[in-house]
Amino acid sequence: AYKETVAFYLNMVVKREAPFLLCSFLLIVISVVPLVNGWGRNGHFIICRIAQ
């Protein structure tokens, strides 16, 4: 029963938090891609400032 309860709560959390995780992933991609391209130092700095 304990495992089932944990699985149920994890499933609920995943469903509720999925949009948030997706947004976080998108933010990471948006901040990393310009850095890879080489012109994104200022953008990355701004994102870091917002995150703090």
Coordinates of C-alpha atoms in Angstrom, one line a residue, residues 5 8 10 12-14 17 19-21 23 27 30-32 39 41 43-44 48 52:
T5 CA 0.5 5.7 -2.3
F8 CA 0.0 7.9 -6.8
L10 CA 4.5 11.0 -7.7
M12 CA 0.0 13.6 -9.3
V13 CA 3.1 15.7 -8.8
V14 CA 4.4 14.9 -12.3
E17 CA 4.5 20.0 -12.3
P19 CA 4.2 22.4 -17.4
F20 CA 6.6 24.0 -15.0
L21 CA 9.3 21.4 -15.8
C23 CA 9.0 25.8 -19.1
L27 CA 14.3 28.4 -20.5
I30 CA 16.8 29.4 -24.8
S31 CA 19.8 30.3 -22.5
V32 CA 22.1 27.6 -23.8
W39 CA 26.6 35.7 -29.1
R41 CA 26.8 36.1 -23.0
G43 CA 21.3 37.1 -22.6
H44 CA 22.7 34.4 -20.3
C48 CA 20.9 34.5 -14.4
Q52 CA 18.4 35.0 -8.6

